[in-house]
PDB file of C-alpha atoms in Angstrom:
ATOM      1  CA  MET A   1       0.064   0.032  -0.013  1.00 31.00           C
ATOM      2  CA  SER A   2       1.276   3.702  -0.888  1.00 34.00           C
ATOM      3  CA  SER A   3       2.680   5.774   2.467  1.00 35.00           C
ATOM      4  CA  ALA A   4       1.179   8.628   0.131  1.00 36.00           C
ATOM      5  CA  PRO A   5      -0.877  10.722   2.228  1.00 40.00           C
ATOM      6  CA  ARG A   6      -4.678  10.355   1.324  1.00 47.00           C
ATOM      7  CA  GLY A   7      -7.319  13.100   1.027  1.00 55.00           C
ATOM      8  CA  VAL A   8     -10.647  12.692   2.374  1.00 62.00           C
ATOM      9  CA  HIS A   9     -12.405  11.615  -0.821  1.00 63.00           C
ATOM     10  CA  GLU A  10      -9.870   9.157  -1.266  1.00 69.00           C
ATOM     11  CA  ALA A  11      -9.985   7.778   1.990  1.00 74.00           C
ATOM     12  CA  ARG A  12     -13.695   7.429   1.494  1.00 79.00           C
ATOM     13  CA  GLN A  13     -13.409   6.008  -1.801  1.00 84.00           C
ATOM     14  CA  GLU A  14     -11.629   3.115  -0.534  1.00 85.00           C
ATOM     15  CA  LEU A  15     -13.459   2.465   2.510  1.00 89.00           C
ATOM     16  CA  GLY A  16     -16.409   2.246  -0.244  1.00 92.00           C
ATOM     17  CA  VAL A  17     -14.559  -0.035  -2.218  1.00 93.00           C
ATOM     18  CA  ARG A  18     -13.837  -2.384   0.670  1.00 93.00           C
ATOM     19  CA  LEU A  19     -17.355  -2.352   1.854  1.00 95.00           C
ATOM     20  CA  ARG A  20     -18.357  -2.976  -1.827  1.00 95.00           C
ATOM     21  CA  ALA A  21     -16.260  -6.067  -2.043  1.00 95.00           C
ATOM     22  CA  LEU A  22     -18.143  -7.880   1.115  1.00 95.00           C
ATOM     23  CA  ARG A  23     -21.513  -7.300  -0.637  1.00 96.00           C
ATOM     24  CA  GLU A  24     -20.564  -8.702  -3.796  1.00 95.00           C
ATOM     25  CA  ALA A  25     -18.667 -11.429  -1.905  1.00 95.00           C
ATOM     26  CA  ALA A  26     -21.948 -12.186   0.013  1.00 95.00           C
ATOM     27  CA  GLY A  27     -23.578 -12.606  -3.763  1.00 96.00           C
ATOM     28  CA  LEU A  28     -25.738  -9.557  -2.447  1.00 95.00           C
ATOM     29  CA  ASP A  29     -26.741  -6.701  -5.074  1.00 95.00           C
ATOM     30  CA  GLY A  30     -27.088  -3.086  -3.397  1.00 95.00           C
ATOM     31  CA  ARG A  31     -30.700  -3.081  -3.272  1.00 95.00           C
ATOM     32  CA  THR A  32     -31.014  -6.753  -1.347  1.00 96.00           C
ATOM     33  CA  LEU A  33     -28.665  -5.352   1.107  1.00 96.00           C
ATOM     34  CA  ALA A  34     -30.381  -2.227   1.530  1.00 95.00           C
ATOM     35  CA  GLY A  35     -33.476  -4.270   2.323  1.00 96.00           C
ATOM     36  CA  ARG A  36     -31.755  -6.182   4.949  1.00 95.00           C
ATOM     37  CA  LEU A  37     -30.718  -3.368   6.524  1.00 96.00           C
ATOM     38  CA  GLY A  38     -33.805  -1.173   6.407  1.00 96.00           C
ATOM     39  CA  TRP A  39     -31.874   1.555   4.357  1.00 95.00           C
ATOM     40  CA  PRO A  40     -32.969   3.480   1.248  1.00 95.00           C
ATOM     41  CA  PRO A  41     -30.999   1.686  -1.599  1.00 94.00           C
ATOM     42  CA  SER A  42     -29.471   5.337  -2.091  1.00 95.00           C
ATOM     43  CA  LYS A  43     -27.402   5.231   1.080  1.00 94.00           C
ATOM     44  CA  VAL A  44     -25.650   1.872  -0.233  1.00 96.00           C
ATOM     45  CA  SER A  45     -24.981   3.835  -3.310  1.00 95.00           C
ATOM     46  CA  LYS A  46     -23.478   6.909  -1.691  1.00 92.00           C
ATOM     47  CA  ILE A  47     -21.453   4.889   0.903  1.00 94.00           C
ATOM     48  CA  GLN A  48     -19.891   2.502  -2.058  1.00 94.00           C
ATOM     49  CA  LEU A  49     -19.144   5.637  -4.041  1.00 91.00           C
ATOM     50  CA  GLY A  50     -17.524   7.327  -1.384  1.00 84.00           C
ATOM     51  CA  ARG A  51     -19.854  10.380  -1.418  1.00 83.00           C
ATOM     52  CA  GLN A  52     -21.535   9.850   2.332  1.00 84.00           C
ATOM     53  CA  ALA A  53     -19.138   8.423   5.066  1.00 80.00           C
ATOM     54  CA  PRO A  54     -20.601   5.815   7.284  1.00 88.00           C
ATOM     55  CA  THR A  55     -20.889   5.529  10.628  1.00 87.00           C
ATOM     56  CA  GLU A  56     -19.413   3.151  12.899  1.00 88.00           C
ATOM     57  CA  GLY A  57     -22.889   1.460  13.438  1.00 91.00           C
ATOM     58  CA  ASP A  58     -23.330   1.366   9.568  1.00 93.00           C
ATOM     59  CA  VAL A  59     -19.993  -0.820   8.883  1.00 94.00           C
ATOM     60  CA  ARG A  60     -20.732  -3.170  11.731  1.00 94.00           C
ATOM     61  CA  GLN A  61     -24.232  -3.779  10.306  1.00 95.00           C
ATOM     62  CA  TRP A  62     -22.948  -3.852   6.929  1.00 97.00           C
ATOM     63  CA  THR A  63     -20.410  -6.712   7.690  1.00 96.00           C
ATOM     64  CA  ALA A  64     -23.217  -8.583   9.632  1.00 96.00           C
ATOM     65  CA  ALA A  65     -25.441  -8.421   7.146  1.00 96.00           C
ATOM     66  CA  CYS A  66     -22.895  -9.847   4.567  1.00 96.00           C
ATOM     67  CA  ASP A  67     -22.055 -12.534   7.094  1.00 95.00           C
ATOM     68  CA  GLU A  68     -18.510 -11.175   7.549  1.00 94.00           C
ATOM     69  CA  PRO A  69     -18.716  -9.751  11.147  1.00 93.00           C
ATOM     70  CA  HIS A  70     -15.173  -9.875  11.765  1.00 93.00           C
ATOM     71  CA  ALA A  71     -14.237  -7.744   8.959  1.00 92.00           C
ATOM     72  CA  ALA A  72     -15.723  -4.729  10.870  1.00 92.00           C
ATOM     73  CA  GLU A  73     -12.440  -4.039  12.942  1.00 88.00           C
ATOM     74  CA  GLU A  74     -10.292  -3.822   9.873  1.00 86.00           C
ATOM     75  CA  LEU A  75     -12.725  -1.486   8.169  1.00 89.00           C
ATOM     76  CA  LEU A  76     -12.980   0.494  11.220  1.00 85.00           C
ATOM     77  CA  ILE A  77      -9.569   1.568  11.437  1.00 78.00           C
ATOM     78  CA  LEU A  78      -9.823   2.956   8.209  1.00 77.00           C
ATOM     79  CA  LEU A  79     -13.104   5.055   9.040  1.00 79.00           C
ATOM     80  CA  ARG A  80     -11.630   6.298  11.957  1.00 71.00           C
ATOM     81  CA  ASP A  81      -8.598   7.666  10.303  1.00 69.00           C
ATOM     82  CA  LEU A  82     -11.458   9.269   8.109  1.00 68.00           C
ATOM     83  CA  ASP A  83     -13.069  10.687  10.887  1.00 62.00           C
ATOM     84  CA  ARG A  84      -9.970  12.364  12.159  1.00 63.00           C
ATOM     85  CA  ARG A  85      -9.093  13.931   9.102  1.00 67.00           C
ATOM     86  CA  TYR A  86     -12.607  15.170   8.670  1.00 64.00           C
ATOM     87  CA  ALA A  87     -15.247  16.441  11.145  1.00 64.00           C
ATOM     88  CA  ASP A  88     -18.859  17.490   9.594  1.00 62.00           C
ATOM     89  CA  TRP A  89     -20.027  20.364  10.958  1.00 68.00           C
ATOM     90  CA  GLN A  90     -23.787  18.948  10.874  1.00 67.00           C
ATOM     91  CA  GLN A  91     -22.577  15.965  12.927  1.00 68.00           C
ATOM     92  CA  GLN A  92     -20.273  18.306  15.367  1.00 67.00           C
ATOM     93  CA  LEU A  93     -23.127  20.553  15.956  1.00 72.00           C
ATOM     94  CA  ARG A  94     -25.830  17.881  17.151  1.00 73.00           C
ATOM     95  CA  GLN A  95     -24.164  18.367  20.677  1.00 76.00           C
ATOM     96  CA  GLY A  96     -24.292  22.174  19.936  1.00 84.00           C
ATOM     97  CA  HIS A  97     -21.850  25.130  19.622  1.00 87.00           C
ATOM     98  CA  ALA A  98     -20.661  25.260  23.237  1.00 88.00           C
ATOM     99  CA  ALA A  99     -19.638  21.704  22.929  1.00 86.00           C
ATOM    100  CA  VAL A 100     -17.596  22.322  19.946  1.00 83.00           C
ATOM    101  CA  GLN A 101     -16.143  25.447  21.962  1.00 89.00           C
ATOM    102  CA  ARG A 102     -15.008  22.790  24.981  1.00 87.00           C
ATOM    103  CA  ALA A 103     -13.431  20.648  22.818  1.00 82.00           C
ATOM    104  CA  TRP A 104     -11.284  23.140  21.292  1.00 83.00           C
ATOM    105  CA  LYS A 105     -10.392  24.385  24.867  1.00 87.00           C
ATOM    106  CA  ASP A 106      -8.780  20.960  25.598  1.00 85.00           C
ATOM    107  CA  THR A 107      -6.843  20.826  22.285  1.00 83.00           C
ATOM    108  CA  GLU A 108      -5.678  24.493  22.774  1.00 86.00           C
ATOM    109  CA  ALA A 109      -4.670  23.566  26.139  1.00 83.00           C
ATOM    110  CA  ALA A 110      -2.606  20.351  25.622  1.00 84.00           C
ATOM    111  CA  ALA A 111      -0.444  22.185  23.317  1.00 88.00           C
ATOM    112  CA  GLN A 112       2.650  24.326  24.006  1.00 90.00           C
ATOM    113  CA  THR A 113       3.122  26.227  20.334  1.00 94.00           C
ATOM    114  CA  ILE A 114       0.080  27.290  18.312  1.00 95.00           C
ATOM    115  CA  ARG A 115       0.145  28.767  14.933  1.00 97.00           C
ATOM    116  CA  SER A 116      -2.472  30.484  13.379  1.00 97.00           C
ATOM    117  CA  PHE A 117      -3.482  32.117   9.993  1.00 98.00           C
ATOM    118  CA  GLU A 118      -7.121  34.050   9.461  1.00 97.00           C
ATOM    119  CA  SER A 119      -8.045  35.875   6.484  1.00 96.00           C
ATOM    120  CA  CYS A 120     -11.994  36.167   7.019  1.00 95.00           C
ATOM    121  CA  TRP A 121     -12.857  36.117  10.728  1.00 95.00           C
ATOM    122  CA  VAL A 122     -11.012  37.515  13.976  1.00 97.00           C
ATOM    123  CA  PRO A 123      -9.824  33.986  15.708  1.00 95.00           C
ATOM    124  CA  GLY A 124     -11.672  32.718  18.336  1.00 94.00           C
ATOM    125  CA  LEU A 125      -9.207  33.459  21.108  1.00 94.00           C
ATOM    126  CA  LEU A 126      -9.632  37.345  20.550  1.00 97.00           C
ATOM    127  CA  GLN A 127     -12.699  37.919  19.781  1.00 97.00           C
ATOM    128  CA  THR A 128     -15.443  39.995  21.859  1.00 98.00           C
ATOM    129  CA  PRO A 129     -18.501  38.622  23.348  1.00 97.00           C
ATOM    130  CA  ASP A 130     -20.646  40.504  20.600  1.00 97.00           C
ATOM    131  CA  TYR A 131     -18.537  39.431  17.820  1.00 97.00           C
ATOM    132  CA  ALA A 132     -18.757  35.762  18.785  1.00 96.00           C
ATOM    133  CA  LYS A 133     -22.482  36.033  19.135  1.00 95.00           C
ATOM    134  CA  ALA A 134     -22.447  37.146  15.497  1.00 95.00           C
ATOM    135  CA  ARG A 135     -20.452  34.358  14.282  1.00 94.00           C
ATOM    136  CA  PHE A 136     -22.205  31.724  16.495  1.00 93.00           C
ATOM    137  CA  LEU A 137     -26.090  33.170  14.971  1.00 93.00           C
ATOM    138  CA  GLU A 138     -24.609  33.015  11.369  1.00 91.00           C
ATOM    139  CA  HIS A 139     -23.462  29.544  11.647  1.00 87.00           C
ATOM    140  CA  ALA A 140     -26.231  28.294  13.314  1.00 86.00           C
ATOM    141  CA  ALA A 141     -28.366  29.770  10.460  1.00 89.00           C
ATOM    142  CA  ASN A 142     -25.814  28.289   7.734  1.00 85.00           C
ATOM    143  CA  PHE A 143     -26.905  24.525   9.207  1.00 82.00           C
ATOM    144  CA  ASN A 144     -30.062  25.198  11.074  1.00 81.00           C
ATOM    145  CA  GLY A 145     -28.372  24.147  14.256  1.00 75.00           C
ATOM    146  CA  PRO A 146     -28.663  24.318  17.932  1.00 74.00           C
ATOM    147  CA  ARG A 147     -28.956  28.260  19.001  1.00 80.00           C
ATOM    148  CA  ASP A 148     -27.028  27.703  22.115  1.00 90.00           C
ATOM    149  CA  THR A 149     -25.387  30.865  21.514  1.00 92.00           C
ATOM    150  CA  GLU A 150     -24.959  32.555  25.212  1.00 94.00           C
ATOM    151  CA  ALA A 151     -23.629  29.021  26.187  1.00 94.00           C
ATOM    152  CA  ALA A 152     -21.825  28.737  23.424  1.00 93.00           C
ATOM    153  CA  VAL A 153     -20.408  32.676  23.733  1.00 95.00           C
ATOM    154  CA  ALA A 154     -19.798  31.945  27.567  1.00 95.00           C
ATOM    155  CA  ALA A 155     -17.242  28.847  26.291  1.00 94.00           C
ATOM    156  CA  ARG A 156     -15.375  30.985  23.899  1.00 95.00           C
ATOM    157  CA  MET A 157     -14.725  33.387  26.588  1.00 96.00           C
ATOM    158  CA  ASP A 158     -13.832  30.812  28.557  1.00 94.00           C
ATOM    159  CA  ARG A 159     -11.059  29.856  26.268  1.00 93.00           C
ATOM    160  CA  GLN A 160      -9.567  33.091  26.391  1.00 93.00           C
ATOM    161  CA  LYS A 161      -8.738  32.799  30.140  1.00 91.00           C
ATOM    162  CA  VAL A 162      -5.818  30.969  28.731  1.00 89.00           C
ATOM    163  CA  LEU A 163      -4.220  34.076  27.283  1.00 90.00           C
ATOM    164  CA  TYR A 164      -3.731  35.182  31.034  1.00 88.00           C
ATOM    165  CA  GLU A 165      -2.603  32.205  32.748  1.00 84.00           C
ATOM    166  CA  PRO A 166       1.297  32.125  33.550  1.00 80.00           C
ATOM    167  CA  GLY A 167       2.994  29.426  31.601  1.00 76.00           C
ATOM    168  CA  ARG A 168       5.112  28.577  28.724  1.00 69.00           C
ATOM    169  CA  GLN A 169       2.571  28.106  25.954  1.00 81.00           C
ATOM    170  CA  LYS A 170       2.982  30.482  22.973  1.00 90.00           C
ATOM    171  CA  ARG A 171       0.590  31.351  20.679  1.00 94.00           C
ATOM    172  CA  HIS A 172       1.454  33.074  17.023  1.00 97.00           C
ATOM    173  CA  ILE A 173      -1.333  34.618  15.418  1.00 98.00           C
ATOM    174  CA  VAL A 174      -1.124  36.548  11.756  1.00 98.00           C
ATOM    175  CA  VAL A 175      -4.561  37.782  10.526  1.00 98.00           C
ATOM    176  CA  SER A 176      -5.243  39.643   7.312  1.00 98.00           C
ATOM    177  CA  GLU A 177      -6.533  43.019   7.119  1.00 98.00           C
ATOM    178  CA  SER A 178      -9.378  41.501   5.850  1.00 97.00           C
ATOM    179  CA  VAL A 179     -10.542  40.399   9.099  1.00 97.00           C
ATOM    180  CA  VAL A 180     -11.416  44.093  10.168  1.00 97.00           C
ATOM    181  CA  ARG A 181     -12.622  45.657   6.757  1.00 96.00           C
ATOM    182  CA  TYR A 182     -15.039  42.826   6.204  1.00 95.00           C
ATOM    183  CA  GLY A 183     -18.652  43.940   7.523  1.00 93.00           C
ATOM    184  CA  LEU A 184     -19.477  40.845   9.380  1.00 94.00           C
ATOM    185  CA  ALA A 185     -21.070  42.513  12.383  1.00 95.00           C
ATOM    186  CA  PRO A 186     -22.531  45.845  13.075  1.00 96.00           C
ATOM    187  CA  THR A 187     -20.594  48.789  13.026  1.00 96.00           C
ATOM    188  CA  PRO A 188     -20.244  49.293  17.087  1.00 97.00           C
ATOM    189  CA  VAL A 189     -19.357  45.555  17.542  1.00 97.00           C
ATOM    190  CA  MET A 190     -16.742  45.952  14.837  1.00 97.00           C
ATOM    191  CA  ARG A 191     -15.089  49.265  16.252  1.00 97.00           C
ATOM    192  CA  ALA A 192     -14.908  47.224  19.807  1.00 97.00           C
ATOM    193  CA  GLN A 193     -13.763  44.215  18.243  1.00 97.00           C
ATOM    194  CA  ILE A 194     -10.888  46.092  17.000  1.00 98.00           C
ATOM    195  CA  ASP A 195      -9.790  47.928  20.005  1.00 97.00           C
ATOM    196  CA  ARG A 196      -9.885  44.359  21.599  1.00 97.00           C
ATOM    197  CA  LEU A 197      -7.091  43.265  19.101  1.00 98.00           C
ATOM    198  CA  VAL A 198      -4.986  46.503  19.500  1.00 98.00           C
ATOM    199  CA  SER A 199      -5.110  45.448  23.165  1.00 97.00           C
ATOM    200  CA  ALA A 200      -3.914  41.939  22.230  1.00 97.00           C
ATOM    201  CA  THR A 201      -0.922  43.297  20.534  1.00 97.00           C
ATOM    202  CA  THR A 202       0.540  44.015  23.883  1.00 95.00           C
ATOM    203  CA  LEU A 203      -0.258  40.228  25.448  1.00 94.00           C
ATOM    204  CA  PRO A 204       2.811  38.689  26.844  1.00 92.00           C
ATOM    205  CA  SER A 205       1.429  35.414  25.567  1.00 91.00           C
ATOM    206  CA  VAL A 206       0.432  36.326  22.388  1.00 95.00           C
ATOM    207  CA  ARG A 207       2.392  37.519  19.210  1.00 97.00           C
ATOM    208  CA  LEU A 208      -0.317  39.118  16.749  1.00 98.00           C
ATOM    209  CA  GLY A 209       0.585  40.211  13.215  1.00 98.00           C
ATOM    210  CA  VAL A 210      -1.402  42.185  10.537  1.00 98.00           C
ATOM    211  CA  ILE A 211      -0.970  41.603   6.838  1.00 98.00           C
ATOM    212  CA  PRO A 212      -1.859  45.023   5.224  1.00 98.00           C
ATOM    213  CA  LEU A 213      -4.466  44.532   2.179  1.00 95.00           C
ATOM    214  CA  GLY A 214      -2.123  46.331  -0.259  1.00 93.00           C
ATOM    215  CA  LYS A 215       1.234  43.799   0.792  1.00 94.00           C
ATOM    216  CA  ARG A 216       2.589  41.897  -1.972  1.00 95.00           C
ATOM    217  CA  LEU A 217       2.619  38.554  -1.073  1.00 95.00           C
ATOM    218  CA  PRO A 218       4.927  35.396  -1.717  1.00 94.00           C
ATOM    219  CA  VAL A 219       2.093  32.923  -1.221  1.00 95.00           C
ATOM    220  CA  SER A 220      -1.756  33.103  -1.578  1.00 93.00           C
ATOM    221  CA  PRO A 221      -3.598  33.244   1.847  1.00 92.00           C
ATOM    222  CA  VAL A 222      -6.189  30.712   0.296  1.00 91.00           C
ATOM    223  CA  HIS A 223      -7.916  29.882   3.952  1.00 93.00           C
ATOM    224  CA  ASN A 224      -7.409  29.815   7.546  1.00 95.00           C
ATOM    225  CA  PHE A 225      -5.533  27.324   9.467  1.00 97.00           C
ATOM    226  CA  CYS A 226      -3.901  26.477  12.840  1.00 95.00           C
ATOM    227  CA  ILE A 227      -1.044  24.346  13.359  1.00 96.00           C
ATOM    228  CA  PHE A 228      -0.537  22.677  17.136  1.00 93.00           C
ATOM    229  CA  ASP A 229       2.779  22.000  18.130  1.00 94.00           C
ATOM    230  CA  ASP A 230       4.004  21.013  14.293  1.00 93.00           C
ATOM    231  CA  GLN A 231       2.058  17.872  14.738  1.00 87.00           C
ATOM    232  CA  LEU A 232      -1.960  18.533  13.851  1.00 86.00           C
ATOM    233  CA  VAL A 233      -3.090  21.181  11.249  1.00 90.00           C
ATOM    234  CA  THR A 234      -6.640  21.957  11.402  1.00 89.00           C
ATOM    235  CA  VAL A 235      -8.611  23.977   8.605  1.00 90.00           C
ATOM    236  CA  GLU A 236     -12.144  25.255   8.774  1.00 88.00           C
ATOM    237  CA  ILE A 237     -13.999  24.623   5.271  1.00 83.00           C
ATOM    238  CA  VAL A 238     -17.853  25.758   4.802  1.00 85.00           C
ATOM    239  CA  SER A 239     -19.044  22.123   5.673  1.00 78.00           C
ATOM    240  CA  ALA A 240     -16.482  20.630   7.661  1.00 76.00           C
ATOM    241  CA  GLU A 241     -12.984  20.934   9.904  1.00 80.00           C
ATOM    242  CA  LEU A 242     -10.523  19.318   8.263  1.00 82.00           C
ATOM    243  CA  ARG A 243      -7.950  17.737  10.681  1.00 80.00           C
ATOM    244  CA  LEU A 244      -4.399  16.941   9.052  1.00 82.00           C
ATOM    245  CA  GLY A 245      -1.497  14.851  10.388  1.00 76.00           C
ATOM    246  CA  HIS A 246       0.986  13.677   8.070  1.00 76.00           C
ATOM    247  CA  PRO A 247       4.312  15.266   8.608  1.00 82.00           C
ATOM    248  CA  GLU A 248       4.315  16.208   4.806  1.00 86.00           C
ATOM    249  CA  GLU A 249       1.107  18.213   5.294  1.00 87.00           C
ATOM    250  CA  VAL A 250       2.182  19.711   8.137  1.00 89.00           C
ATOM    251  CA  ALA A 251       5.399  20.856   7.134  1.00 94.00           C
ATOM    252  CA  LEU A 252       3.761  22.505   3.867  1.00 95.00           C
ATOM    253  CA  TYR A 253       1.140  24.466   6.305  1.00 96.00           C
ATOM    254  CA  ARG A 254       4.448  25.406   8.237  1.00 97.00           C
ATOM    255  CA  LYS A 255       6.062  26.665   5.368  1.00 97.00           C
ATOM    256  CA  VAL A 256       3.138  28.778   4.449  1.00 97.00           C
ATOM    257  CA  PHE A 257       2.804  30.237   7.711  1.00 98.00           C
ATOM    258  CA  ASP A 258       6.397  31.269   8.129  1.00 98.00           C
ATOM    259  CA  VAL A 259       6.285  33.148   4.861  1.00 97.00           C
ATOM    260  CA  LEU A 260       2.671  34.739   5.747  1.00 98.00           C
ATOM    261  CA  ALA A 261       3.832  35.784   9.099  1.00 98.00           C
ATOM    262  CA  ALA A 262       7.220  37.596   7.594  1.00 97.00           C
ATOM    263  CA  SER A 263       4.750  39.667   5.369  1.00 97.00           C
ATOM    264  CA  ALA A 264       3.075  40.918   8.714  1.00 98.00           C
ATOM    265  CA  LEU A 265       3.158  44.069  10.861  1.00 98.00           C
ATOM    266  CA  TYR A 266       3.816  43.932  14.504  1.00 98.00           C
ATOM    267  CA  ASP A 267       3.372  45.943  17.786  1.00 97.00           C
ATOM    268  CA  SER A 268       3.270  49.630  17.216  1.00 98.00           C
ATOM    269  CA  ASP A 269       2.878  49.276  13.330  1.00 98.00           C
ATOM    270  CA  ALA A 270      -0.154  46.750  13.611  1.00 98.00           C
ATOM    271  CA  ARG A 271      -1.785  49.015  16.074  1.00 98.00           C
ATOM    272  CA  ARG A 272      -1.235  51.885  13.710  1.00 97.00           C
ATOM    273  CA  LEU A 273      -2.738  49.718  10.992  1.00 98.00           C
ATOM    274  CA  LEU A 274      -5.427  48.522  13.004  1.00 98.00           C
ATOM    275  CA  THR A 275      -6.529  51.922  14.417  1.00 97.00           C
ATOM    276  CA  ALA A 276      -6.806  53.352  11.025  1.00 96.00           C
ATOM    277  CA  ALA A 277      -9.207  50.026  10.500  1.00 96.00           C
ATOM    278  CA  ALA A 278     -11.245  51.175  13.113  1.00 96.00           C
ATOM    279  CA  GLU A 279     -11.668  54.899  12.236  1.00 94.00           C
ATOM    280  CA  SER A 280     -13.099  53.943   8.693  1.00 93.00           C
ATOM    281  CA  TRP A 281     -16.109  52.124  10.709  1.00 91.00           C
ATOM    282  CA  ALA A 282     -17.699  55.332  11.612  1.00 79.00           C
TER     283      ALA A 282
END
């Protein structure tokens, strides 16, 4: 088997191929298997084609229906690797936004060095309560998700306590100027949020850089990402959160981060840029 890193789609396809092989070896067509499982035939088809990821229960039911229950454990290893790499927002939000925030707090607490880049939103660790509320309401609307907004904001603010605790944790945060130019909240909220960022440039536990919009960049800031101890990279996309851990992937993101960080303004230069941005929100 190749040791090259697999993408999420390739991992789903491999799992689907293995499940299809079990079905065919059992002499079952897709419709018959679906009938045994009480599923719509389309679900069997989507799983086999890698268009839908099965749950652990789905895998166990599938292998049992094919009279091969012992095959489940090996297939579950593939599924768990997929789960580590791709966390669907719809699934994560079944427990609410606050639960997701508590999980992030645990991940952050376990890391000594965190490097993050944002081109759209103010990072969660630096958000004001009102700005955070706007983000949770937007997310809930997109997914028809739970509106545990107050609990989610409280959990996000609880995450921020780590910024004021003594310790050896280091956080290097780089944002594009676009995060304070996009109109993602009412004017008073944006002004207060920018003031919060100005204050963050003085925190001992944070190195905050801002990349000016007119800056000529050697790499494209295509999306946000966060690197934990050079071991794990998380990437938020519209539908899910990707978790990348292959050394080659992590090394590439670290390379991109270092280039973007070198293009940012820091300390008094960053404060001047942020202050000018705040004044534009008149």
